[in-house]
């Protein structure tokens, strides 16, 4: 049983596997050699949100309508040599951030 809270409010609760499943498999982890400006271009167009980034590695969150292959195709088209490309559930830190943002929107809109 997991519970994530913010400002004294429980934002999410339930079995950890169920909490993670609610947020889907919208996170990509990539390792690559070569240029990485394609990440900035995808982020500027709203296709992804960059969660973490270092030389030759990135973890990105896909926007709702962005297919994972779009990220891979952008990397390859830019000349990056992709060594690792994995789609998975977001880490708990990202789930927490999304839950707090979603909870705040519900409270502010009265929904």
Short mmCIF file of C-alpha atoms in Angstrom, two decimals, residues 39-97:
data_model
loop_
_atom_site.label_atom_id
_atom_site.label_comp_id
_atom_site.label_asym_id
_atom_site.label_seq_id
_atom_site.Cartn_x
_atom_site.Cartn_y
_atom_site.Cartn_z
CA UNK A 39 15.79 16.57 -27.49
CA UNK A 40 15.44 20.35 -27.30
CA UNK A 41 13.48 20.42 -30.56
CA UNK A 42 11.02 17.77 -29.32
CA UNK A 43 10.62 19.58 -25.98
CA UNK A 44 10.07 22.94 -27.74
CA UNK A 45 7.25 21.36 -29.77
CA UNK A 46 5.63 19.93 -26.63
CA UNK A 47 6.19 16.31 -27.69
CA UNK A 48 8.25 15.48 -24.59
CA UNK A 49 9.27 16.85 -21.21
CA UNK A 50 12.91 16.26 -20.32
CA UNK A 51 13.08 14.83 -16.79
CA UNK A 52 16.85 14.30 -16.64
CA UNK A 53 19.69 14.66 -19.07
CA UNK A 54 23.42 14.16 -19.15
CA UNK A 55 25.98 13.63 -21.89
CA UNK A 56 24.68 10.75 -23.99
CA UNK A 57 21.69 9.94 -21.78
CA UNK A 58 18.20 11.24 -21.13
CA UNK A 59 14.96 10.34 -19.41
CA UNK A 60 11.92 11.95 -20.99
CA UNK A 61 8.20 11.98 -20.35
CA UNK A 62 6.05 11.56 -23.48
CA UNK A 63 3.21 14.01 -24.05
CA UNK A 64 -0.20 12.31 -24.29
CA UNK A 65 -0.25 12.07 -28.07
CA UNK A 66 3.46 11.47 -28.72
CA UNK A 67 4.32 7.95 -29.90
CA UNK A 68 7.62 6.59 -28.55
CA UNK A 69 8.85 5.92 -32.09
CA UNK A 70 8.75 9.69 -32.80
CA UNK A 71 11.52 10.18 -30.23
CA UNK A 72 13.59 7.34 -31.68
CA UNK A 73 13.10 8.59 -35.24
CA UNK A 74 14.15 12.12 -34.22
CA UNK A 75 17.33 10.78 -32.58
CA UNK A 76 18.25 8.68 -35.62
CA UNK A 77 17.44 11.48 -38.08
CA UNK A 78 19.77 13.79 -36.13
CA UNK A 79 22.60 11.27 -36.43
CA UNK A 80 22.57 9.95 -32.86
CA UNK A 81 23.76 6.38 -32.42
CA UNK A 82 21.14 4.97 -30.02
CA UNK A 83 22.51 2.23 -27.74
CA UNK A 84 19.52 1.94 -25.38
CA UNK A 85 15.85 2.86 -25.83
CA UNK A 86 13.37 1.75 -23.16
CA UNK A 87 9.74 2.66 -22.50
CA UNK A 88 8.58 2.15 -18.92
CA UNK A 89 6.45 3.46 -16.07
CA UNK A 90 7.61 6.77 -14.64
CA UNK A 91 9.67 6.77 -11.44
CA UNK A 92 7.88 7.61 -8.19
CA UNK A 93 9.43 11.11 -8.15
CA UNK A 94 7.69 11.94 -11.43
CA UNK A 95 4.42 10.31 -10.32
CA UNK A 96 4.53 12.41 -7.16
CA UNK A 97 5.06 15.63 -9.15
#
